[in-house]
Tab-separated table of C-alpha atoms and ligand atoms in Angstrom:
chain	number	residue	atom	x	y	z
A	205	UNK	CA	11.352	-15.570	19.604
A	206	UNK	CA	10.992	-12.417	17.539
A	207	UNK	CA	8.939	-14.360	14.957
A	208	UNK	CA	5.761	-16.468	15.439
A	209	UNK	CA	4.002	-18.122	12.484
A	210	UNK	CA	0.430	-19.508	12.843
A	211	UNK	CA	-1.972	-21.157	10.328
A	212	UNK	CA	-3.145	-17.574	9.246
A	213	UNK	CA	-0.872	-14.968	10.322
A	214	UNK	CA	2.963	-14.133	11.066
A	215	UNK	CA	3.741	-11.817	14.093
A	216	UNK	CA	7.183	-9.917	14.556
A	217	UNK	CA	8.138	-8.604	17.929
A	218	UNK	CA	11.289	-6.366	17.925
A	219	UNK	CA	13.918	-7.922	20.133
A	220	UNK	CA	14.838	-4.540	21.658
A	221	UNK	CA	11.162	-3.585	22.631
A	222	UNK	CA	8.394	-5.968	22.860
A	223	UNK	CA	5.712	-3.309	22.462
A	224	UNK	CA	7.048	-2.783	18.632
A	225	UNK	CA	5.451	-5.516	16.583
A	226	UNK	CA	3.809	-6.225	13.258
A	227	UNK	CA	1.060	-8.746	12.200
A	228	UNK	CA	0.996	-10.092	8.741
A	229	UNK	CA	-2.057	-12.050	7.553
A	230	UNK	CA	-0.857	-14.785	4.734
A	231	UNK	CA	-4.027	-13.719	2.910
A	232	UNK	CA	-2.696	-11.055	0.580
A	233	UNK	CA	0.460	-11.000	2.799
A	234	UNK	CA	-1.356	-8.171	4.285
A	235	UNK	CA	0.458	-6.273	7.206
A	236	UNK	CA	-2.713	-5.408	9.306
A	237	UNK	CA	-0.890	-4.218	12.410
A	238	UNK	CA	2.367	-2.171	13.237
A	239	UNK	CA	2.540	-0.908	16.647
A	240	UNK	CA	5.746	1.337	17.453
A	241	UNK	CA	6.264	1.292	21.118
A	242	UNK	CA	2.734	0.195	22.016
A	243	UNK	CA	0.974	2.742	19.578
A	244	UNK	CA	-0.825	1.317	16.543
A	245	UNK	CA	0.269	3.107	13.454
A	246	UNK	CA	-1.964	1.548	10.776
A	247	UNK	CA	-5.816	1.784	10.556
A	248	UNK	CA	-7.732	-1.370	10.337
A	249	UNK	CA	-11.542	-1.348	9.582
A	250	UNK	CA	-13.520	-2.906	12.389
A	251	UNK	CA	-15.477	-4.709	9.654
A	252	UNK	CA	-12.392	-5.888	8.009
A	253	UNK	CA	-12.711	-9.541	6.808
A	254	UNK	CA	-9.863	-11.516	7.853
A	255	UNK	CA	-11.175	-14.732	6.540
A	256	UNK	CA	-9.950	-14.743	3.022
A	257	UNK	CA	-13.450	-14.021	1.905
A	258	UNK	CA	-12.439	-10.345	0.699
A	259	UNK	CA	-9.301	-8.302	0.620
A	260	UNK	CA	-8.529	-6.813	3.900
A	261	UNK	CA	-9.920	-3.200	4.668
A	262	UNK	CA	-6.912	-1.514	6.280
A	263	UNK	CA	-3.250	-2.094	6.857
A	264	UNK	CA	-1.270	-2.510	3.825
A	265	UNK	CA	-2.828	-4.411	1.020
A	266	UNK	CA	-0.902	-5.391	-2.024
A	267	UNK	CA	-1.893	-4.068	-5.284
A	268	UNK	CA	-0.705	-6.225	-8.126
A	269	UNK	CA	-0.896	-6.492	-11.453
A	270	UNK	CA	-3.147	-3.554	-11.801
A	271	UNK	CA	-4.171	-0.511	-10.094
A	272	UNK	CA	-7.760	0.279	-10.437
A	273	UNK	CA	-9.966	-1.352	-12.813
A	274	UNK	CA	-8.490	-1.599	-16.392
A	275	UNK	CA	-10.647	-1.424	-19.567
A	276	UNK	CA	-8.539	-1.683	-22.226
A	277	UNK	CA	-5.839	-4.439	-21.879
A	278	UNK	CA	-6.748	-7.742	-23.100
A	279	UNK	CA	-6.142	-9.670	-19.707
A	280	UNK	CA	-5.530	-7.083	-16.969
A	281	UNK	CA	-9.199	-5.668	-17.880
A	282	UNK	CA	-10.527	-9.332	-16.780
A	283	UNK	CA	-9.279	-8.934	-13.115
A	284	UNK	CA	-10.988	-7.075	-10.270
A	285	UNK	CA	-10.090	-3.813	-9.047
A	286	UNK	CA	-6.527	-3.788	-7.626
A	287	UNK	CA	-5.568	-7.085	-9.293
A	288	UNK	CA	-5.021	-10.445	-7.566
A	289	UNK	CA	-2.214	-10.351	-5.146
A	290	UNK	CA	-4.605	-8.983	-2.317
A	291	UNK	CA	-6.925	-11.684	-2.960
A	292	UNK	CA	-4.495	-14.710	-2.709
A	293	UNK	CA	-3.041	-16.531	-0.008
A	294	UNK	CA	0.838	-16.293	0.003
A	295	UNK	CA	3.383	-18.697	1.053
A	296	UNK	CA	5.383	-17.602	4.185
A	297	UNK	CA	9.053	-18.240	3.130
A	298	UNK	CA	10.462	-17.691	6.714
A	299	UNK	CA	12.745	-15.646	8.459
A	300	UNK	CA	15.910	-13.947	7.096
A	301	UNK	CA	17.230	-11.893	9.765
A	302	UNK	CA	16.788	-11.605	13.719
A	303	UNK	CA	17.498	-8.119	14.533
A	304	UNK	CA	16.103	-6.237	13.069
A	305	UNK	CA	13.435	-9.109	12.269
A	306	UNK	CA	12.984	-9.571	8.676
A	307	UNK	CA	10.485	-12.099	7.038
A	308	UNK	CA	9.632	-12.978	3.535
A	309	UNK	CA	6.538	-14.046	1.576
A	310	UNK	CA	6.180	-15.462	-1.900
A	311	UNK	CA	3.377	-15.593	-4.589
A	312	UNK	CA	3.343	-16.858	-7.949
A	313	UNK	CA	0.576	-18.561	-10.318
A	314	UNK	CA	0.858	-21.929	-8.730
A	315	UNK	CA	-0.343	-20.204	-5.138
A	316	UNK	CA	-2.409	-17.306	-6.557
A	317	UNK	CA	-6.209	-17.279	-6.470
A	318	UNK	CA	-6.996	-19.959	-9.136
A	319	UNK	CA	-10.077	-18.368	-10.607
A	320	UNK	CA	-8.092	-14.950	-11.241
A	321	UNK	CA	-5.087	-16.703	-12.270
A	322	UNK	CA	-7.126	-18.391	-15.037
A	323	UNK	CA	-8.159	-14.700	-16.089
A	324	UNK	CA	-4.381	-13.613	-16.068
A	325	UNK	CA	-2.276	-16.295	-17.187
A	326	UNK	CA	1.147	-15.043	-17.021
A	327	UNK	CA	4.308	-16.356	-15.226
A	328	UNK	CA	5.861	-14.440	-12.461
A	329	UNK	CA	7.286	-14.586	-8.877
A	330	UNK	CA	6.573	-11.900	-6.107
A	331	UNK	CA	8.647	-11.901	-2.957
A	332	UNK	CA	7.646	-9.439	-0.328
A	333	UNK	CA	10.117	-8.588	2.535
A	334	UNK	CA	8.863	-7.141	5.771
A	335	UNK	CA	11.334	-5.505	7.935
A	336	UNK	CA	10.391	-4.321	11.364
A	337	UNK	CA	12.899	-1.711	12.594
A	338	UNK	CA	13.235	-0.169	15.960
A	339	UNK	CA	11.833	2.977	14.446
A	340	UNK	CA	10.369	1.906	10.914
A	341	UNK	CA	8.534	-0.472	8.910
A	342	UNK	CA	9.853	-1.410	5.594
A	343	UNK	CA	7.902	-3.341	2.981
A	344	UNK	CA	10.014	-4.407	-0.245
A	345	UNK	CA	8.830	-6.069	-3.260
A	346	UNK	CA	10.698	-7.977	-5.848
A	347	UNK	CA	8.829	-9.047	-9.070
A	348	UNK	CA	10.364	-11.206	-11.487
A	349	UNK	CA	9.308	-12.440	-15.053
A	350	UNK	CA	9.738	-16.081	-15.076
A	351	UNK	CA	8.216	-16.696	-18.399
A	352	UNK	CA	10.615	-18.001	-21.176
A	353	UNK	CA	9.186	-15.854	-23.995
A	354	UNK	CA	6.320	-13.279	-22.801
A	355	UNK	CA	6.981	-9.844	-21.686
A	356	UNK	CA	5.371	-9.231	-18.280
A	357	UNK	CA	3.516	-5.554	-17.456
A	358	UNK	CA	2.021	-4.805	-14.200
A	359	UNK	CA	1.301	-2.145	-11.700
A	360	UNK	CA	2.454	-2.326	-8.366
A	361	UNK	CA	1.180	-0.240	-5.237
A	362	UNK	CA	1.384	-0.565	-1.277
A	363	UNK	CA	-2.334	0.598	-0.322
A	364	UNK	CA	-1.170	1.924	2.874
A	365	UNK	CA	-3.900	2.778	5.348
A	366	UNK	CA	-2.440	5.307	8.185
A	367	UNK	CA	-3.917	5.682	11.385
A	368	UNK	CA	-4.622	9.520	12.393
A	369	UNK	CA	-6.339	11.308	15.141
A	370	UNK	CA	-8.577	13.678	13.081
A	371	UNK	CA	-8.549	14.021	9.393
A	372	UNK	CA	-9.676	17.485	9.477
A	373	UNK	CA	-6.615	18.435	11.591
A	374	UNK	CA	-4.301	16.369	9.166
A	375	UNK	CA	-2.265	17.751	6.219
A	376	UNK	CA	-0.209	15.512	3.773
A	377	UNK	CA	2.912	17.468	2.847
A	378	UNK	CA	5.770	17.416	0.063
A	379	UNK	CA	3.251	16.824	-2.697
A	380	UNK	CA	3.029	20.344	-3.907
A	381	UNK	CA	4.030	21.156	-7.479
A	382	UNK	CA	3.506	17.482	-8.740
A	383	UNK	CA	1.088	16.593	-11.552
A	384	UNK	CA	-1.664	14.515	-10.429
A	385	UNK	CA	-4.933	12.854	-11.946
A	386	UNK	CA	-7.939	13.712	-9.693
A	387	UNK	CA	-9.990	10.673	-9.797
A	388	UNK	CA	-12.952	12.920	-8.475
A	389	UNK	CA	-12.756	15.661	-10.955
A	390	UNK	CA	-11.425	13.110	-13.371
A	391	UNK	CA	-8.964	15.763	-14.595
A	392	UNK	CA	-5.295	15.991	-14.744
A	393	UNK	CA	-3.488	19.375	-13.081
A	394	UNK	CA	-0.610	20.257	-11.181
A	395	UNK	CA	-1.159	20.600	-7.455
A	396	UNK	CA	-0.111	24.276	-6.508
A	397	UNK	CA	-1.503	24.016	-2.849
A	398	UNK	CA	1.360	24.073	-0.230
A	399	UNK	CA	-0.166	20.804	1.384
A	400	UNK	CA	-2.903	18.419	1.133
A	401	UNK	CA	-5.978	18.884	3.421
A	402	UNK	CA	-8.937	17.044	3.598
A	403	UNK	CA	-12.395	18.549	3.751
A	404	UNK	CA	-14.514	15.727	1.520
A	405	UNK	CA	-13.814	12.531	-0.501
A	406	UNK	CA	-10.312	13.055	-1.973
A	407	UNK	CA	-8.833	10.529	-4.482
A	408	UNK	CA	-5.676	11.590	-6.327
A	409	UNK	CA	-3.035	10.049	-8.143
A	410	UNK	CA	0.014	12.011	-7.862
A	411	UNK	CA	2.349	11.143	-10.511
A	412	UNK	CA	6.130	11.042	-11.099
A	413	UNK	CA	6.995	12.540	-7.805
A	414	UNK	CA	10.615	12.471	-7.384
A	415	UNK	CA	11.845	9.734	-4.853
A	416	UNK	CA	13.639	12.400	-2.977
A	417	UNK	CA	10.561	13.926	-1.749
A	418	UNK	CA	9.608	12.558	1.372
A	419	UNK	CA	5.712	12.582	2.004
A	420	UNK	CA	4.779	13.382	5.371
A	421	UNK	CA	1.540	13.322	7.266
A	422	UNK	CA	1.306	16.208	9.692
A	423	UNK	CA	-1.011	16.571	12.599
A	424	UNK	CA	-1.233	19.789	14.122
A	425	UNK	CA	2.117	20.695	13.149
A	426	UNK	CA	3.892	17.051	13.925
A	427	UNK	CA	4.840	14.682	11.596
A	428	UNK	CA	2.858	11.411	12.623
A	429	UNK	CA	3.760	9.292	9.514
A	430	UNK	CA	6.820	9.746	7.181
A	431	UNK	CA	6.746	7.768	3.896
A	432	UNK	CA	9.890	6.935	1.976
A	433	UNK	CA	9.855	5.553	-1.410
A	434	UNK	CA	12.090	3.790	-3.850
A	435	UNK	CA	11.299	3.011	-7.183
A	436	UNK	CA	7.658	4.026	-6.382
A	437	UNK	CA	7.233	7.196	-8.588
A	438	UNK	CA	3.439	7.676	-7.968
A	439	UNK	CA	1.328	8.327	-4.702
A	440	UNK	CA	-2.256	8.009	-4.303
A	441	UNK	CA	-3.846	10.235	-1.628
A	442	UNK	CA	-7.227	8.831	-0.480
A	443	UNK	CA	-10.031	9.485	2.113
A	444	UNK	CA	-13.282	8.196	1.178
A	445	UNK	CA	-15.393	10.584	3.366
A	446	UNK	CA	-19.160	10.195	4.381
A	447	UNK	CA	-20.879	8.820	1.302
A	448	UNK	CA	-18.038	6.643	0.063
A	449	UNK	CA	-17.689	4.984	3.508
A	450	UNK	CA	-21.103	4.341	3.866
A	451	UNK	CA	-21.164	2.467	0.516
A	452	UNK	CA	-18.327	0.075	1.656
A	453	UNK	CA	-20.049	-2.762	3.802
A	454	UNK	CA	-16.312	-3.714	5.320
A	455	UNK	CA	-15.668	-0.091	6.544
A	456	UNK	CA	-16.416	0.207	10.088
A	457	UNK	CA	-17.401	2.306	11.972
A	458	UNK	CA	-18.849	4.512	9.431
A	459	UNK	CA	-17.120	7.461	10.723
A	460	UNK	CA	-13.760	5.615	10.845
A	461	UNK	CA	-12.445	7.828	7.732
A	462	UNK	CA	-12.014	10.569	10.390
A	463	UNK	CA	-9.109	8.456	11.753
A	464	UNK	CA	-7.472	7.083	8.520
A	465	UNK	CA	-5.774	8.486	5.428
A	466	UNK	CA	-4.211	6.443	2.630
A	467	UNK	CA	-0.953	7.148	1.198
A	468	UNK	CA	-0.170	4.789	-1.213
A	469	UNK	CA	3.142	4.551	-2.973
A	470	UNK	CA	3.194	3.039	-6.168
A	471	UNK	CA	4.182	2.568	-9.940
A	472	UNK	CA	0.930	3.369	-11.423
A	473	UNK	CA	1.103	6.103	-14.274
A	474	UNK	CA	2.317	3.481	-16.603
A	475	UNK	CA	3.143	-0.370	-16.553
A	476	UNK	CA	6.421	-1.583	-15.431
A	477	UNK	CA	7.393	-3.880	-18.343
A	478	UNK	CA	9.717	-6.797	-17.604
A	479	UNK	CA	11.449	-9.102	-20.332
A	480	UNK	CA	11.797	-12.615	-19.612
A	481	UNK	CA	14.034	-13.228	-16.735
A	482	UNK	CA	13.989	-9.814	-15.524
A	483	UNK	CA	13.478	-8.411	-12.008
A	484	UNK	CA	12.371	-5.264	-10.618
A	485	UNK	CA	12.718	-4.054	-7.073
A	486	UNK	CA	10.894	-1.259	-5.073
A	487	UNK	CA	10.138	-0.504	-1.235
A	488	UNK	CA	8.557	1.852	0.974
A	489	UNK	CA	9.690	2.813	4.523
A	490	UNK	CA	7.396	4.252	7.024
A	491	UNK	CA	8.473	5.664	10.212
A	492	UNK	CA	7.813	8.864	12.351
A	493	UNK	CA	10.683	11.358	11.843
A	494	UNK	CA	11.339	15.204	12.285
A	495	UNK	CA	9.489	17.511	10.195
A	496	UNK	CA	11.140	17.933	6.866
A	497	UNK	CA	10.454	21.102	4.971
A	498	UNK	CA	11.482	20.352	1.280
A	499	UNK	CA	11.827	22.975	-1.299
A	500	UNK	CA	9.648	22.393	-4.303
B	673	LIG	O1	-12.362	-0.478	-2.440
B	673	LIG	P1	-10.994	-0.824	-2.936
B	673	LIG	O2	-10.931	-1.672	-4.103
B	673	LIG	O3	-10.161	-1.440	-1.656
B	673	LIG	O4	-10.426	0.390	-3.297
B	673	LIG	C1	-9.951	1.542	-2.450
B	673	LIG	C2	-9.589	2.737	-3.128
B	673	LIG	O5	-8.262	2.545	-3.611
B	673	LIG	C3	-7.745	3.517	-4.137
B	673	LIG	O6	-7.157	4.446	-3.139
B	673	LIG	C4	-8.311	4.211	-5.393
B	673	LIG	O7	-7.636	5.326	-5.720
B	673	LIG	C5	-10.019	4.567	-4.739
B	673	LIG	O8	-10.430	5.086	-5.774
B	673	LIG	C6	-10.432	3.486	-4.177
B	673	LIG	O9	-11.661	3.741	-3.837
């Protein structure tokens, strides 16, 4: 059996390599582990809450309908940081393919966190599709506006925590020349550095990065993660470093920031707006892959 379901999680094992697996928690439909030939690719905090009491610190939390904390929209401003999808238990919709194994999860106001749904009372339907390839992990989202008369506006983001051996030896490539909003400096500018490197807390929203740009995480000259995006023009790059890690109760060990970097493909520079009956699709594909030097 390549797909197993229990009360809280769904586990996929690749039929051609039992050491290639992924695990998804129904809470948040959070992918919290992805092993490629026995090697874990995602970072998961040892202090992560897996019991539904808090969004998972690590893996791939799903951000919807708002990225960060909104202060201006009448309804979105009532939601906590990063919305309600990561705080809701999703419905397991089942397996849709055997090789590669593909499963789906669904969320709508009828299943979502009740308290938060009262604060953001819109009609929508989300379907998350997780595909475990021999060499990749694809997560795809479809958002439908199921209302008869109201528009739906939202952000989407895959808050992907990637596991790395050493943040100080890590570079994130292929973002050079892109406009960004630096959340630390609270300023927008164009990144003129050839690669992103890490020496302190870094929290940047790269905006409208051409989807042809394949973002890579490079460790001592080797690409250890390759992130391809479809319909996800923005990419947040984040490492909390020393102080911010100390301040997060579920971030363990405290020096765990050395072994993680978040590269978060999303649609956050603006809202996606759907008219009644419309749908929107996007996906990310994670893999290792050869080094791609791209012209910028
Ligand atoms: O602590 P959380 O709500 O999970 O947010 C974790 C992080 O998410 C994103 O990467 C934001 O850019 C950061 O500013 C934020 O700190």
